[in-house]
Amino acid sequence: MSALLVAPVVWPLATAALLVLLQGRLTTQRTLSTASAAAQLALAAILLAQVATQGILVVQFGGWDAPFGISFVADHLAAVMVLVNGIMGTAVAVYALRDIDADRERLGYHPMFHVLLAGVNGAFLTGDLFNLYVWFELLLIASFVLLTLGNRREQLEGGIKYVAANLVASMLLLTGIGLLYGATGTLNMADLALKLPLVPVGLATTLAMLFLVAFGIKAAIFPLFFWLPASYHTPPVAISALFGGMLTKVGVYALLRGFTLLFVADVALTHGLLAWIAGFTMVVGVLGAAAQTEFRKILSFHIVSQIGYMVMGLAFFTPLGLGGAVFYMVHNIFAKANLFLIAGIARWYGGSFELKKLGGLYRHRPLLAVLFVIAAFSLAGFPPLSGFWAKLVVIRAGFEVQAWPLVAVSLFVGLLTLYSMTKIWLAAFWSPVPEGVTLRAGPAPALLYAPVVALALLTLAMGFASAPFFVLAERIGAELSDPTGYVHAVLGEAAAATFVARGVAP
Amino acid sequence: MNWVEVIAGVMLLAGAAFVLVSAIGVVRFPDVYMRMHAATKAGTLGAGLMLGAASVVFGDLGITVRSFVVFFFLLLTAPVAAHVLGRAAYYANVPRWERTRLDELAGRYDGADASPGEPPRPVAHGDDRPDA
Amino acid sequence: MTLFEGPVTFLSVATLATMVAVAVSILVASLRVMRGPSLPDRVVALDLVGLLAVSVISVVAIATEQPVLLDAAIALALIAFLSTVAFARFIEWQGEQAE
Amino acid sequence: MEAYLAVVVGAVFAGGFYLVMRRNLLRFVFGLILLSSGVNLLVFTVGRVSRGAPPIIPEGASAPVGEVANALPQALILTAIVIGFGLTVFAMVLLLRLYERLGTLRTDELQAHLASPRPVPGLPDEEAPA
Amino acid sequence: MLSALLLAFGVALAAPWLTVRLGRSAGWVLALLPAGLTAYFLSLGPRVAAGEPLEQRVAWVPQLGVELAFRVDGLSLLFGLLIAGIGTFVAIYAGGYLAGDRQLPRFYLLLFSFMAAMLGVVTSDDLILLFVFWELTSITSFFLIGYQHESEESRANALQGLFVTAGGGLAMLAGFVLLGSMAGTYRISELLAAPGVLVEHPAYPVALALVALGAFTKSAQWPFHFWLPNAMAAPTPVSSYLHSATMVKAGVYLLARLAPGLGGTPAWFWLLTLVGGATVLAATGLTLLQRDSKRLLAYSTIVALGTMVLLIGVGTDAAIKAMVVFLFAHALYKAPLFMAAGSVDHEAGTRDVTRLRGLGRSMPWTWLAAGLAGVSAAGLPPMLGFVGKELAYEALFAAPWLLAGLIVAGAVLLLVAVMVAWVPFAGRSVRAPKAPHEAPLSMLVGPLALAVLGLTFGLAPGLVQDGLMRPAAAAVLGAPYAFDLYLWHGLTLALGLSLLTISLGVVLAATWRRWQPLLVARLAGVRFGPVAVYAGGWRGLLRFAELQTRFVQSDDLRHHLTTIVTFTVALTGGVALWRGGLDGMVWAPAAAYLHEFLYLAVILLATATVVRSHSRLAVITSLGVVGFGVAFVFVLFAAPDLAITQFLVDTLVVIIAALVLIRLPSSALRAEGGRDTRWLSGIIAVAGGALITGLLLAVTGLPFDGSLTHFFEANSYPVARGRNIVNVILVDFRAVDTLAEVIVLAVAAAGVGALLRRRLGGDDADVPAPRVDREGDGR
Amino acid sequence: MSLLGLHLGVAVLWAMATGSLTFPSLLMGVIVGGGVLHLLGPVLGDPRYGIRFYRAVALALFFLGEMFASGIRVAIDVLRPTLDLTPAVVAVPLELRNETAIVLLANMVSLTPGTLSIDLSDDNSCLYVHTMYGEDPEAARQAIKRDFERRIQEVFR
Amino acid sequence: MNSLILRTTTRPIIVVLLLISIFLLLRGHDLPGGGFIGGLVAAAAAALYAIAFGDEAAAKLLRVHPELLVGWGMAAAVAAGLLGMVAGREFLTGLWWVIAVGDQELKLSTPLLFDVGVYLVVVGVILRFVLSLEER
Ligand code: NA
Ligand code: NA
């Protein structure tokens, strides 16, 4: 059981080490990389199954019990996110077999990719705040390298923006962690949940703002998001997809964790603020997308916009809102990553990401058109695709807490989302092939299509058979809104009892 | 009064004096070569005296050996550092004090064959200017 | 610091005086680092700061009765040397380009 | 001592913040290095400083004798120093490459140079068709 | 019901394949699906008429209280029959109309998907389920309007239709969720069972407005009507099916469906009658401007839809009876009229009625169908249309203004019938862009059959009275309502009004050629109206989007970093001030030694140099001094490991910085330029620094909990066997940190190596290219 | 030079034999070991080892003294109100041929009063020295040759 | 750098430094030092060598690619964690083996292996930094 909890991090790290030692043998690297990603997916699935049957799982590294050592905690949220990362990892690994050129592979694409997966999983699983910082840094540096791998001009230009913003975020995060440690004397998140109530509310809330900014930069919320649309369209598609789907959601995850487990002393302020941020994030992001004419830039701005929905669910701070935020997040990861991958196939045929230079794909590539429609209309929230349910839950949560304006904004943003999805559809699929452009003959490689089809099927499954997903979302919502179980699992029964006695649990 | 303490104290104070001298020299002397004189000699001596004081205070073989190793290390490196830096400064035409009388090194670095190092790919830029 | 907290002895006074002297030296040398004007000037001063760091460590080791600190001195002596050599090389490259 | 350190940390942060907001990317990196130092000192300070012995258990004892410095922040800072080192070096080399490829380090020129790059003279254009 | 829908969707998915396999006979064979569904609905007739609606529930998303709940009552049955029945003929018609079209397979997929979705809309007993189907009809409509997708206009029209209906749909979704939370259920039958709950709820007006918005947009009510005429870009089978007979009636269906729960209030009455009335008037007026047969029909459809909404708003027994009959009649005549217009277009090459003459000779059967339907549309006996119109007049006796409007509208509808069913066919001389000939059988069956049905039910309304009309009206009214239908009411006021309408219409038709061009010319310059608002709104929004994006997504990284820092400082500082975060700040400096201050001074001075100097080497050496200063602090305060590491790392950073700098111009740091913002940045930075100081003071002012450290001190040697507690923390207590940390380093090194590697591929380096030389990859 | 290792071994043995591995006893061991090795020099294959050892010790002591003097000299110069100095860069022709010896010379020169080795000619025949007291360059040259080059040569002979 | 004085001095210095680095590595568990500091010292020694003798000479001295050092270091660190699991405990649980060598005790442990991994990674990383920047 403990091996299962450790595997999501150690497995890819060991893979990365092995891949480094295999440098230069590209064929072996490709095989190993893909197989390892798939195995990791399997392990993640088993982990989730275990969590679903046995409840929250905890590993105390080195055998040092919390709060002294570092704990890995797999509650439903963490396990689901690890599974999603496994799915994305596998999908991208397969896509990359065709998308990543040998030059980039020689520069270390494969080990870097697995380090990134490990970093993401570490961030999901860790129960220690400083350790979270370390995993954040790991996934960051890996993402820096993946983003700039290849040294193309726009990669470097986008890369510096990405790097700059994220490094500042890291500094702020570490500042926050340091101050929090100084105030409570602990780093374990469950223990922090116990000890933060002893810190004066004003101070705790002030410190929470540092985390809001630090996590917020990584999550690309308003007004801290600029780096995302400035960089996510620059690397190869496989990397874009992984970033666009997975990476920003780590920031959202951190916000979810931080503002349910730790910073709940002054909910009116913190979560009220989050609600404002959510609204602005949605609107500014979607308007940004409306102004773009490049496939991947549109998608990038949409990432921002949709982060707003997730933050909105968090801001409502009810079981339904939190579960909805997570459902939204998972849906969005699949749909968004898939759209990036589809952009890559569209470019394979049309040779460009510029909408003006694309066209004719509906007539000539109906399968691609269907796949795009599934992902795009899901993103736009059309029923019964996954995005509809995601939006529905968040809206319902909004009604529960009577946050009418925010609900109204989110609905309006939905329409604008539709606008830019149809913009792509009209330009790349419906409009005739532009003059001077010839679509590449013959079908795109199956290795490019396979992950796209798989993700589309997932989107459909989340839409048509959403009940099992909602079972998880419901449990996640419950776990997040009442962290007693989390504290109990990490620190034991006695600690959880004090937790409840202090009246922390809502 | 404990004689060990007295010896150590004296060594410390002497070291402190040299150290101060080296720092003042580095500030006061007019050119980089003369500053190196101050830093290399007084600095090494000062550090050595303090290391000596430490070995006297602790009176432990292991510590003494370590102090000696460090001191030996300083003796080995300080002049080499001064050499490479002085050479580099000369090579880079760092201005000498106007009262420098004689220069028997003049002209040595004009020949192309006496290149002191393999320069990297050239980027056109001048010397680093002092602050305006 | 343990030594200062104990009785006032010649050694404790000498140690404190030395501490101050070294700190002053470091401050003074740092000024040269910041003022230059040429890079070799800065490097000479930086090298001296490294050397002074060895002194600080010796004195603090005496003052706190913690000989373990002396090990830091070895690393320090090395690293000061390395940085000076690296800068010297840097200056030679730069001099080359200036011509 | 924490009070004085707090002031110094604030000053270093201020310097870092200021540089981070400059137009020159080199200054940005320098600001980052300053912030890094500031954060390390901050973590050191919040663990409460002590002029006592280092957190080392003497021979013959099984626990520190007397008051020793707080070991945990030290370990955290060590980790942070190492991470900061790696990130800083990466950022600096990224700047170097950026300059080589785009010919500028000014934040307001990057985009323009992307459209019409002005690579450094003497360097081959790496994106020209081979 | 569920299996019927699944079957329908299944056939839809299989349709492309079937179409290809079946070739020319595809339309005929595929029509078996809607035909079968029609039969299925017919079979439900008796039990529904007997007041036993068909109900079915299958769990779907229990967590949200959403079920696959279906309920077929009179209203559903009426709609179901229309959808499946007309669908049958449309399927056949399309087979002929689009024969040989490459996209026909996709067309059937979309058409049947639409049909299934539409059936879902009218049979759902769950608001959310209804919404699911509702949106599916919008999407399929979008794809069908954009059928000729290579034409820009077609694409734009498709988009317009989608936005208007989807926008309304979003409002409707909000309304549904609100209704659900008001009543505690999404089950429509349960919602309607307790009407008082809804109308007395404080949120009732909001819910009503939201739901109505959805219905109005879908049913093309003013001011959202404009998308429907533009939807005529779709192939004619689509126009006749979606945009006249079925989909556009979804809004009417929804209002009728919810009338028992939401209706009967003044708000309901005024909202629906005003919007319905405005729609009738606006569409009536706009009809006068049209010459294109499909657009004429489209506007007349809007008139009809407005009438239905208006009648639902009035909500009396008579009004509902009229609505139900009129709805049925309208479907039966409008679909054949569209098909006939399409056939004419198909065979004669234009839809401009002024360019057509005398087609009757070559297209007699088409004319017959059009003629019969036209009579019904004109509200003339003996057609069902006549019955419907008379009932509407009767229902509005109490509201003379509405009645007057309806009479004018009736006249215009007659005009339309003349223009579409008479003008192109009548006359001896043939005028048409291409030589006309009769449409194939597949394109005749539908119009003829439907027109004949209109005639049959007009002559014998009793045929549908008990089985269809009464249950439908009962469903809308929420109570059984027994009424009888007659073609001939006797000499009533309604008949008189009909005569008035007919005379007016005849006059209009007779003089059309004279006034119509004048009217068009006169109004040509008018640019004001809902379309202008819609288009202007979009333009404005997109312009705003561009402006705001240029503002928030500046190209200049510095702006963003300034935003981040400012936001951080403002947010954290603001909260600190507002919530008293710094109240616990204590300035209680303990005694300190002189040399300690000197080291702090070193740090401060070096920091100042780093900030102020323009010499890059001064800056990096000063950075080295800052690092050394920090290391001295570590030395002074008993952190030997840290001091060593800091000295080593700091030096390495300085060396590496020098190695990097040597490749940059010496002017690198001086290249600031641009507008000077130093003061602003300075103020923000100082505020940020002060904030950090304040937070540090506040935090260190709290009592410190050293339990973690004490644990480490106690266990470091006895358990972890290490005397250096810091190292034990690094390699044992918190080894996970260290593990990740060294990998950070490793990745950074790999990244540096990758960055410094030159010449990687050309411009298409990341275009996946088929790899030929896989063997060459190995070492 | 393998005798150096033997020498150190002897010193450690001595220290252990005398019962305490402390610095004074180790120092004693070095001195005693030097004497013993001097006596056994002919047997061990380097008849001059002892003498060279003593000369090395003498050189070291001389060097330490010079270094101390150098420190004081610098202190005087630094603290003098006016800088009354005449720096010069002089070339010192070398007779030493052993590279280690040359480097030793250069380093020692750098640590002793007023002189600093700046560079070495490519053929190792000439050391360039920066001196603070360059009124008489020839005297400075001779001082270096006399004080250090000769003594080093004796150790390495 | 083409300097006899530097080269002659560098040789003994790097010998001493490598010894010190291993010393720091091994005693890190008990006294200041450890894998990171030891690795830094070793890397500094190599960097010094590279500056004095050129990066080709340094690469020759090193014999292995920095990347391989990094890879083996990562593998060692991960393996140190996994050994704990092999023994049926949690990941990264310290295991100790005391081997008697004569009357000396040789203490081998997974924390030591972990620290050795750190050491190798640090050496490899810094060499990669320095060599990459040097060789251009
Ligand atoms: Na296009
Ligand atoms: Na360590």
Short mmCIF file of C-alpha atoms in Angstrom, two decimals, chain F residues 10-21 25:
data_model
loop_
_atom_site.label_atom_id
_atom_site.label_comp_id
_atom_site.label_asym_id
_atom_site.label_seq_id
_atom_site.Cartn_x
_atom_site.Cartn_y
_atom_site.Cartn_z
CA VAL F 10 58.57 8.26 11.87
CA ALA F 11 57.17 11.42 13.39
CA VAL F 12 53.78 9.82 13.97
CA LEU F 13 55.41 6.73 15.43
CA TRP F 14 57.35 8.89 17.79
CA ALA F 15 54.28 10.72 18.87
CA MET F 16 52.39 7.51 19.48
CA ALA F 17 55.31 5.97 21.27
CA THR F 18 55.52 8.90 23.60
CA GLY F 19 51.94 8.24 24.43
CA SER F 20 50.09 11.26 23.15
CA LEU F 21 49.15 12.18 19.64
CA SER F 25 54.86 15.47 20.52
#
